Amino acid sequence: MRISVIGTGYVGLVTGACLADSGHSVCCVDIDEAKIAKLNDGIIPIYEPGLEDLVERNTRENRLSFSSNVTEAIESGAILFIAVGTPPGPDGAADLSHVFNVVRTISATATSPKIIVTKSTVPIGTGEKIREILDTNGIRHEVVSNPEFLKEGAAISDFTNPDRIVIGTNSAQAMKTMKRLYQPIVDAAPSRRASVIEMDIASAEMTKYAANAMLATRISFMNELARLCGKVGADVKLVQNGIGLDPRIGQRFLNPGIGYGGSCFPKDVQAMIATGREHDSPFQILEAVHAVNERQKSVLVELITSYYGDDLSNHTFAVWGLAFKPNTDDMREAPSIVIIEALLSHGARIVAFDPVAQANAESIWGDRISYTNLNKDALKGADALLVLTEWKEFRVPNLARMKDELGAAVVFDGRNIYDPDVMRKAGFTYFSIGRPPVLADTDA
Ligand SMILES: NC(=O)c1ccc[n+]([C@@H]2O[C@H](COP(=O)([O-])OP(=O)(O)OC[C@H]3O[C@@H](n4cnc5c(N)ncnc54)[C@H](O)[C@@H]3O)[C@@H](O)[C@H]2O)c1
């Protein structure tokens, strides 16, 4: 099938590459000419494991191409995926200007009927609005909502081995075509569990928000529980195991931390709150989920200032991890931004290491913080280590060497990746989230 993917970001590029890899002919198009020039030179503008190989193979075999000519891509594709950003507007509601710009361009330029598929996360009712815009040009296009559930860092395996593929449309013909489009992925999915779930457009749009809102709710629940554990002397990690083994609850998404970030949870929770308000059905749980998350980003700074005092001007902190989660270079809404800004405002000096997010971090802080190429180099002489992203490579450090490198054996672990007993035995002062602190003998 001839597919054009409009918007070549984290979702559009992965969607285009994976659909090409399943045999379709795909053109990925973007208004960002620099991004397209890079892709045409074989440079992948984002970090996503496995993506480079996939793009290289499919461009070499002529199934995948890149262009900045949106009109041409619209004309050449029979199925047009819209995968542009839907960032939060000033009131938290999703800003749909990019989506509607694309739809207006399709409406104005397409000379034959298309299947127009929304991959972007859009509020309930957007499909209807897209239909209204398209109906102005006299050609009967079909509208489909096909929300994306991939996770950055595991995007290719999520796309090619999905739990479910949600397709919302009121057109039987479009549904049939979409199922044919995904059939190679369903057939080849290693888990064999991929199934297409058919529904109307509004339900498909709602499904995406409901999934992210539910996951964000679990995180804020655990973060609030961790805060209470800290107050009453309970250990949230033990409680986490104690509840997670109940199959009705399950183990996933129970890690407390420094708040959720990224380009999806914060904006989707806020968009859902805005939709509730708009329809006079306030989503009170999500208002609390969002408020708890905002507060959680300050928990590590509170621990740091209560340990050292408010004036941090004589302190240097080594930071391990800047991206909002491991295996991605994405810094959008990363809790590290709020934490580092707060520490800088207290006068602290920051020396940071992240395996892949440094370039994006530099565009945020420039030379207001320092960066190192190796994680151990960030430690040299620092007053403490702060763990802000749970990259695998941080999980089993050589603690003796870490102690030697640091100016003081103090760790603030925002992701609970170390065992307090191990840290105690290694002579560290160790703070984590929702667990009793470990105070090394010299500090006790
Ligand atoms: N990133 C994720 O993990 C993820 C997961 C699921 C769903 N989503 C949703 O997918 C959508 C895209 O997210 P993303 O992270 O890929 O965004 P992104 O910012 O990485 O990419 C969006 C791209 O669209 C391009 N664009 C904007 N206007 C355009 C236009 N008129 N024509 C062509 N290109 C245009 C931008 O230049 C950019 O390259 C969002 O709605 C997001 O909520 C994202």
Coordinates of C-alpha atoms and ligand atoms in Angstrom, one line a residue:
M1 CA 0.0 0.0 0.0
R2 CA 1.2 3.6 -0.6
I3 CA 1.4 5.4 2.7
S4 CA 2.5 8.9 3.6
V5 CA 3.3 9.7 7.2
I6 CA 2.9 13.4 7.9
G7 CA 5.2 14.5 10.8
T8 CA 8.5 12.6 11.1
G9 CA 9.1 12.8 14.9
Y10 CA 9.3 10.0 17.5
V11 CA 6.0 8.5 16.4
G12 CA 5.9 9.3 12.7
L13 CA 9.4 8.0 12.0
V14 CA 8.9 4.8 13.8
T15 CA 5.5 4.3 12.2
G16 CA 6.9 4.9 8.8
A17 CA 9.9 2.7 9.2
C18 CA 8.0 -0.2 10.7
L19 CA 5.2 0.0 8.1
A20 CA 7.9 0.0 5.3
D21 CA 9.5 -2.9 7.0
S22 CA 6.3 -4.8 6.7
G23 CA 6.3 -4.4 3.0
H24 CA 4.4 -1.1 2.4
S25 CA 5.7 1.8 0.4
V26 CA 6.1 4.7 2.7
C27 CA 7.0 8.4 2.4
C28 CA 7.7 10.2 5.6
V29 CA 7.2 14.0 5.3
D30 CA 8.0 16.9 7.6
I31 CA 8.0 20.7 7.4
D32 CA 11.3 20.6 9.3
E33 CA 13.7 20.7 6.3
A34 CA 16.8 20.2 8.4
K35 CA 15.3 17.0 9.8
I36 CA 14.5 15.6 6.3
A37 CA 17.9 16.6 5.0
K38 CA 19.5 14.6 7.9
L39 CA 17.3 11.6 7.2
N40 CA 18.2 11.7 3.5
D41 CA 21.8 11.7 4.5
G42 CA 21.2 8.6 6.7
I43 CA 21.3 10.5 10.0
I44 CA 18.6 9.6 12.5
P45 CA 17.6 12.8 14.3
I46 CA 16.4 11.0 17.5
Y47 CA 17.8 8.2 19.6
E48 CA 15.7 5.1 19.4
P49 CA 17.2 1.7 19.7
G50 CA 17.1 -0.3 16.4
L51 CA 15.7 2.6 14.4
E52 CA 18.9 3.4 12.5
D53 CA 19.2 -0.1 11.1
L54 CA 15.5 -0.3 10.2
V55 CA 15.6 3.1 8.4
E56 CA 18.8 2.2 6.6
R57 CA 17.5 -1.2 5.3
N58 CA 14.2 0.1 4.2
T59 CA 15.6 3.2 2.4
R60 CA 18.1 1.0 0.7
E61 CA 15.4 -1.3 -0.5
N62 CA 13.3 1.7 -1.7
R63 CA 10.3 1.1 0.5
L64 CA 11.0 4.2 2.6
S65 CA 11.7 7.7 1.5
F66 CA 11.8 11.2 3.1
S67 CA 10.5 14.5 1.8
S68 CA 9.7 18.0 2.9
N69 CA 7.1 18.4 0.1
V70 CA 3.8 17.8 2.0
T71 CA 1.6 18.4 -1.0
E72 CA 3.4 15.8 -3.1
A73 CA 3.3 13.3 -0.2
I74 CA -0.5 13.9 0.1
E75 CA -0.9 13.2 -3.6
S76 CA 1.2 10.1 -3.7
G77 CA -0.3 8.4 -0.6
A78 CA -3.5 6.4 -0.5
I79 CA -3.4 6.3 3.3
L80 CA -2.2 9.5 5.0
F81 CA -1.1 9.1 8.6
I82 CA -1.1 12.4 10.7
A83 CA 1.7 12.1 13.3
V84 CA 2.3 15.8 14.1
G85 CA 2.7 17.1 17.7
T86 CA -0.3 18.0 19.9
P87 CA 1.4 19.9 22.7
P88 CA -0.5 21.4 25.6
G89 CA -1.9 24.9 25.0
P90 CA -1.8 27.6 27.8
D91 CA -4.9 26.1 29.5
G92 CA -3.7 22.5 29.3
A93 CA -6.0 21.6 26.4
A94 CA -4.2 20.0 23.5
D95 CA -3.1 22.5 20.8
L96 CA -4.5 21.0 17.6
S97 CA -3.1 23.7 15.3
H98 CA -0.6 21.3 13.7
V99 CA -3.2 18.6 13.1
F100 CA -5.7 21.0 11.6
N101 CA -3.0 22.7 9.4
V102 CA -2.3 19.3 7.9
V103 CA -6.0 18.5 7.5
R104 CA -6.6 21.9 5.8
T105 CA -3.7 21.2 3.4
I106 CA -5.1 17.8 2.6
S107 CA -8.5 19.3 2.0
A108 CA -7.1 22.0 -0.2
T109 CA -4.7 19.8 -2.3
A110 CA -5.8 16.2 -2.5
T111 CA -7.3 15.4 -5.9
S112 CA -8.5 11.8 -5.0
P113 CA -10.1 10.2 -2.0
K114 CA -7.8 9.3 0.8
I115 CA -7.9 7.4 4.1
I116 CA -6.8 9.9 6.7
V117 CA -5.5 8.3 9.9
T118 CA -4.9 10.3 13.1
K119 CA -1.9 8.8 14.9
S120 CA -1.4 11.9 16.9
T121 CA -3.0 11.9 20.3
V122 CA -6.1 14.1 19.9
P123 CA -9.0 14.9 22.2
I124 CA -12.4 13.3 21.8
G125 CA -14.3 15.0 19.1
T126 CA -11.3 15.8 16.9
G127 CA -12.2 13.2 14.3
E128 CA -15.6 15.0 13.9
K129 CA -13.8 18.3 13.4
I130 CA -11.4 16.7 10.8
R131 CA -14.5 15.3 9.0
E132 CA -16.0 18.8 8.9
I133 CA -12.9 20.4 7.4
L134 CA -12.5 17.6 4.8
D135 CA -16.2 17.9 3.8
T136 CA -15.6 21.4 2.5
N137 CA -13.7 20.2 -0.6
G138 CA -16.2 17.9 -2.2
I139 CA -14.1 14.7 -2.2
R140 CA -15.2 11.9 0.1
H141 CA -12.2 11.1 2.3
E142 CA -12.4 8.5 5.1
V143 CA -11.4 9.4 8.6
V144 CA -9.8 6.9 11.0
S145 CA -8.4 7.2 14.5
N146 CA -5.5 4.9 15.1
P147 CA -3.9 6.0 18.4
E148 CA -0.3 5.0 19.0
F149 CA 0.7 3.2 22.2
L150 CA 4.5 2.9 21.6
K151 CA 6.9 3.8 24.4
E152 CA 10.0 5.7 23.5
G153 CA 13.1 3.5 24.1
A154 CA 11.1 0.4 23.1
A155 CA 9.2 2.0 20.2
I156 CA 10.1 -0.6 17.5
S157 CA 9.2 -3.6 19.5
D158 CA 6.1 -1.9 20.7
F159 CA 5.0 -1.1 17.2
T160 CA 5.9 -4.5 15.7
N161 CA 4.7 -6.6 18.7
P162 CA 1.7 -4.6 20.0
D163 CA -0.7 -5.6 22.8
R164 CA -3.5 -4.2 20.7
I165 CA -4.1 -2.1 17.6
V166 CA -7.0 0.3 18.1
I167 CA -8.8 1.3 15.0
G168 CA -11.7 3.7 15.1
T169 CA -13.8 4.6 12.1
N170 CA -17.4 4.5 10.9
S171 CA -16.4 3.4 7.4
A172 CA -16.5 -0.3 6.8
Q173 CA -14.2 0.2 3.8
A174 CA -11.6 2.1 5.7
M175 CA -11.7 -0.5 8.5
K176 CA -11.1 -3.3 6.0
T177 CA -8.1 -1.4 4.5
M178 CA -6.6 -0.6 7.9
K179 CA -6.8 -4.2 8.9
R180 CA -5.1 -5.2 5.7
L181 CA -2.4 -2.6 6.3
Y182 CA -1.7 -4.0 9.8
Q183 CA -2.1 -7.7 8.8
P184 CA 1.7 -8.3 8.2
I185 CA 2.4 -6.8 11.6
V186 CA -0.3 -8.9 13.3
D187 CA 1.0 -12.1 11.5
A188 CA 4.6 -11.5 12.3
A189 CA 4.2 -10.3 15.9
P190 CA 6.4 -12.5 18.0
S191 CA 4.0 -12.7 20.9
R192 CA 1.0 -13.6 18.6
R193 CA -1.1 -11.5 21.0
A194 CA -1.6 -8.5 18.7
S195 CA -5.2 -8.0 17.9
V196 CA -7.1 -5.3 16.1
I197 CA -9.8 -3.7 18.2
E198 CA -12.5 -2.1 16.1
M199 CA -14.4 0.8 17.5
D200 CA -15.9 4.2 16.6
I201 CA -13.7 7.3 16.4
A202 CA -14.6 8.9 19.7
S203 CA -14.0 5.7 21.6
A204 CA -10.6 5.2 19.9
E205 CA -9.6 8.8 20.8
M206 CA -10.7 8.2 24.4
T207 CA -8.9 4.9 24.7
K208 CA -5.5 6.6 24.2
Y209 CA -6.1 9.2 26.8
A210 CA -7.7 6.7 29.2
A211 CA -4.6 4.5 28.9
N212 CA -2.1 7.3 29.7
A213 CA -4.3 8.8 32.4
M214 CA -4.6 5.4 34.1
L215 CA -0.8 4.8 34.0
A216 CA -0.1 8.4 35.3
T217 CA -2.6 7.8 38.1
R218 CA -0.7 4.7 39.2
I219 CA 2.5 6.7 39.3
S220 CA 1.0 9.6 41.3
F221 CA -0.7 7.1 43.6
M222 CA 2.7 5.5 44.3
N223 CA 4.5 8.8 44.7
E224 CA 1.9 10.0 47.2
L225 CA 2.2 6.7 49.0
A226 CA 6.0 7.0 49.1
R227 CA 5.6 10.5 50.6
L228 CA 3.4 9.0 53.4
C229 CA 5.8 6.1 53.9
G230 CA 8.6 8.6 54.4
K231 CA 6.6 10.4 57.1
V232 CA 5.6 7.2 59.0
G233 CA 8.8 5.3 58.7
A234 CA 7.5 2.6 56.3
D235 CA 9.6 1.4 53.3
V236 CA 7.7 2.0 50.0
K237 CA 9.7 -0.7 48.2
L238 CA 8.4 -3.4 50.6
V239 CA 4.9 -2.0 50.3
Q240 CA 5.3 -2.0 46.5
N241 CA 6.1 -5.7 46.5
G242 CA 3.4 -6.4 49.0
I243 CA 0.7 -5.0 46.8
G244 CA 2.2 -5.8 43.4
L245 CA 2.1 -9.5 43.9
D246 CA -1.7 -9.2 44.1
P247 CA -2.6 -10.1 40.5
R248 CA -5.4 -7.6 40.5
I249 CA -2.8 -4.9 41.0
G250 CA 0.3 -6.3 39.2
Q251 CA 3.9 -5.2 39.5
R252 CA 4.2 -2.7 36.7
F253 CA 4.1 1.1 37.1
L254 CA 4.5 0.9 40.8
N255 CA 7.9 2.5 41.1
P256 CA 7.8 5.8 43.0
G257 CA 10.2 8.4 41.8
I258 CA 10.6 12.1 41.0
G259 CA 7.4 12.4 38.9
Y260 CA 6.5 11.4 35.4
G261 CA 7.7 13.4 32.5
G262 CA 8.0 13.1 28.7
S263 CA 5.9 14.3 25.9
C264 CA 2.8 12.2 26.7
F265 CA 1.7 11.7 30.3
P266 CA 1.9 15.4 31.4
K267 CA 0.2 16.7 28.3
D268 CA -2.4 13.9 28.0
V269 CA -3.4 14.2 31.7
Q270 CA -3.9 17.9 31.3
A271 CA -5.8 17.5 28.0
M272 CA -8.1 15.0 29.7
I273 CA -8.7 17.4 32.5
A274 CA -9.5 20.1 30.0
T275 CA -11.9 17.8 28.1
G276 CA -13.7 17.1 31.4
R277 CA -14.0 20.8 32.2
E278 CA -15.2 21.5 28.6
H279 CA -18.0 18.9 29.0
D280 CA -18.9 20.0 32.5
S281 CA -17.7 16.6 33.9
P282 CA -14.6 17.6 35.9
F283 CA -12.1 14.7 36.1
Q284 CA -11.2 15.2 39.8
I285 CA -8.9 12.2 40.1
L286 CA -6.7 13.5 37.2
E287 CA -6.6 17.0 38.7
A288 CA -5.1 15.4 41.8
V289 CA -2.8 13.2 39.7
H290 CA -1.4 16.3 37.9
A291 CA -1.0 18.3 41.2
V292 CA 0.8 15.3 42.9
N293 CA 3.1 15.0 39.9
E294 CA 4.0 18.7 40.0
R295 CA 4.8 18.5 43.7
Q296 CA 6.8 15.3 43.3
K297 CA 9.4 17.0 41.1
S298 CA 10.5 19.0 44.2
V299 CA 10.9 16.0 46.5
L300 CA 14.6 15.4 45.8
V301 CA 15.4 19.2 46.1
E302 CA 13.6 19.2 49.5
L303 CA 15.8 16.3 50.6
I304 CA 18.9 18.0 49.4
T305 CA 18.2 21.4 51.0
S306 CA 17.2 19.8 54.3
Y307 CA 20.5 18.0 54.3
Y308 CA 22.8 20.9 53.3
G309 CA 20.6 24.0 53.9
D310 CA 19.2 26.4 51.4
D311 CA 22.5 27.9 50.3
L312 CA 24.1 25.4 47.9
S313 CA 26.6 27.9 46.5
N314 CA 29.6 25.8 47.7
H315 CA 28.2 22.6 46.5
T316 CA 28.8 20.6 43.3
F317 CA 26.3 17.8 42.4
A318 CA 27.0 15.0 40.0
V319 CA 23.9 14.1 38.1
W320 CA 23.4 10.7 36.4
G321 CA 20.6 10.8 33.9
L322 CA 18.8 13.8 32.3
A323 CA 16.3 12.2 29.9
F324 CA 12.8 11.7 31.2
K325 CA 13.3 8.0 31.2
P326 CA 16.0 5.5 30.1
N327 CA 16.7 4.5 26.5
T328 CA 15.7 7.8 25.0
D329 CA 17.2 11.2 24.4
D330 CA 13.8 12.9 24.9
M331 CA 14.1 15.8 27.5
R332 CA 10.5 17.0 27.0
E333 CA 9.0 17.7 30.5
A334 CA 11.9 15.7 32.1
P335 CA 11.8 16.0 35.9
S336 CA 15.6 16.7 35.7
I337 CA 14.7 20.1 34.2
V338 CA 12.8 21.2 37.3
I339 CA 15.3 19.7 39.7
I340 CA 18.4 21.1 38.1
E341 CA 16.8 24.6 37.7
A342 CA 15.9 24.5 41.4
L343 CA 19.4 23.5 42.4
L344 CA 20.9 26.2 40.2
S345 CA 18.6 28.8 41.8
H346 CA 20.1 27.7 45.2
G347 CA 23.6 28.4 43.8
A348 CA 24.6 24.8 43.2
R349 CA 27.1 23.7 40.5
I350 CA 25.9 20.7 38.3
V351 CA 28.1 18.2 36.5
A352 CA 25.9 15.9 34.4
F353 CA 26.1 12.7 32.5
D354 CA 23.5 11.1 30.3
P355 CA 24.3 8.4 27.8
V356 CA 22.4 10.0 24.9
A357 CA 20.5 13.1 26.0
Q358 CA 23.4 15.5 26.3
A359 CA 22.8 17.3 23.0
N360 CA 19.2 18.0 23.9
A361 CA 20.3 19.0 27.4
E362 CA 22.7 21.5 26.0
S363 CA 19.9 23.2 24.2
I364 CA 18.2 23.7 27.6
W365 CA 21.1 24.7 29.9
G366 CA 23.9 25.5 27.5
D367 CA 27.0 26.1 29.7
R368 CA 25.0 26.8 32.9
I369 CA 25.8 23.2 33.8
S370 CA 28.8 21.0 32.9
Y371 CA 28.7 17.7 31.0
T372 CA 30.9 14.6 31.0
N373 CA 31.3 11.9 28.5
L374 CA 31.7 9.1 31.1
N375 CA 29.5 8.6 34.1
K376 CA 32.5 8.2 36.5
D377 CA 33.9 11.6 35.4
A378 CA 30.8 13.4 36.7
L379 CA 31.6 12.1 40.2
K380 CA 35.0 13.6 40.6
G381 CA 35.1 15.7 43.8
A382 CA 31.3 16.2 43.8
D383 CA 29.5 16.6 47.1
A384 CA 26.9 14.1 46.2
L385 CA 25.5 12.0 43.3
L386 CA 21.9 12.5 42.2
V387 CA 20.3 9.7 40.1
L388 CA 17.6 11.3 38.0
T389 CA 17.1 8.6 35.3
E390 CA 17.3 4.9 35.8
W391 CA 19.6 4.0 32.9
K392 CA 20.7 0.3 33.2
E393 CA 24.3 1.3 33.3
F394 CA 23.8 3.1 36.6
R395 CA 22.3 0.1 38.4
V396 CA 25.4 -1.8 39.5
P397 CA 28.2 0.7 40.0
N398 CA 31.5 -0.2 41.6
L399 CA 30.6 1.4 45.0
A400 CA 34.2 1.4 46.3
R401 CA 35.3 3.3 43.2
M402 CA 32.3 5.6 43.3
K403 CA 33.2 6.5 46.9
D404 CA 36.8 7.3 46.0
E405 CA 35.7 9.5 43.1
L406 CA 33.1 11.5 45.0
G407 CA 34.2 14.3 47.3
A408 CA 31.7 12.9 49.9
A409 CA 29.9 9.5 49.9
V410 CA 26.4 10.9 49.6
V411 CA 23.8 9.7 47.0
F412 CA 20.3 11.1 46.4
D413 CA 18.5 8.4 44.4
G414 CA 15.4 9.7 42.7
R415 CA 14.6 6.3 41.1
N416 CA 15.2 3.9 44.0
I417 CA 17.7 1.8 42.0
Y418 CA 20.0 1.0 44.9
D419 CA 19.5 -1.2 48.0
P420 CA 19.8 0.9 51.2
D421 CA 21.5 -2.0 53.0
V422 CA 24.1 -2.3 50.3
M423 CA 24.7 1.5 50.5
R424 CA 24.9 1.4 54.3
K425 CA 27.5 -1.4 54.2
A426 CA 29.5 0.5 51.5
G427 CA 29.6 3.5 53.8
F428 CA 27.3 5.8 51.9
T429 CA 24.8 8.4 53.2
Y430 CA 21.9 7.5 51.0
F431 CA 18.5 9.1 50.4
S432 CA 15.8 7.6 48.2
I433 CA 12.1 8.0 47.7
G434 CA 9.7 6.8 50.4
R435 CA 12.4 4.7 52.2
P436 CA 14.2 5.5 55.5
P437 CA 17.4 7.4 54.8
V438 CA 20.8 5.7 55.4
L439 CA 23.1 8.0 57.4
A440 CA 26.7 6.9 57.2
D441 CA 28.5 6.8 60.6
T442 CA 30.4 10.0 60.0
D443 CA 27.1 11.8 59.4
A444 CA 25.0 10.0 62.0
Ligands
LIG1 N1 6.4 10.4 21.6 C1 5.7 9.4 22.1 O1 6.2 8.5 22.8 C2 4.3 9.2 21.7 C3 3.6 8.0 21.9 C4 2.3 7.9 21.5 C5 1.7 9.0 20.9 N2 2.3 10.1 20.7 C6 1.6 11.2 20.1 O2 2.1 11.3 18.7 C7 2.1 12.7 18.3 C8 3.5 13.0 17.8 O3 4.4 12.9 18.8 P1 6.0 12.9 18.6 O4 6.6 12.7 20.0 O5 6.3 12.1 17.5 O6 6.1 14.5 18.2 P2 7.5 15.2 17.6 O7 7.4 16.6 18.1 O8 8.6 14.3 17.8 O9 7.2 15.1 16.0 C9 6.2 15.9 15.4 C10 6.7 16.2 14.0 O10 5.7 16.8 13.2 C11 6.3 17.8 12.4 N3 5.2 18.7 11.9 C12 4.5 19.7 12.6 N4 3.6 20.3 11.7 C13 3.8 19.7 10.5 C14 3.1 19.8 9.3 N5 2.1 20.8 9.1 N6 3.4 19.0 8.2 C15 4.4 18.1 8.4 N7 5.1 17.9 9.6 C16 4.8 18.7 10.6 C17 7.3 18.5 13.3 O11 8.2 19.2 12.5 C18 7.9 17.3 14.0 O12 9.0 16.7 13.3 C19 1.6 13.5 19.5 O13 0.3 13.7 19.4 C20 1.9 12.6 20.6 O14 1.1 12.8 21.7 C21 3.6 10.3 21.1

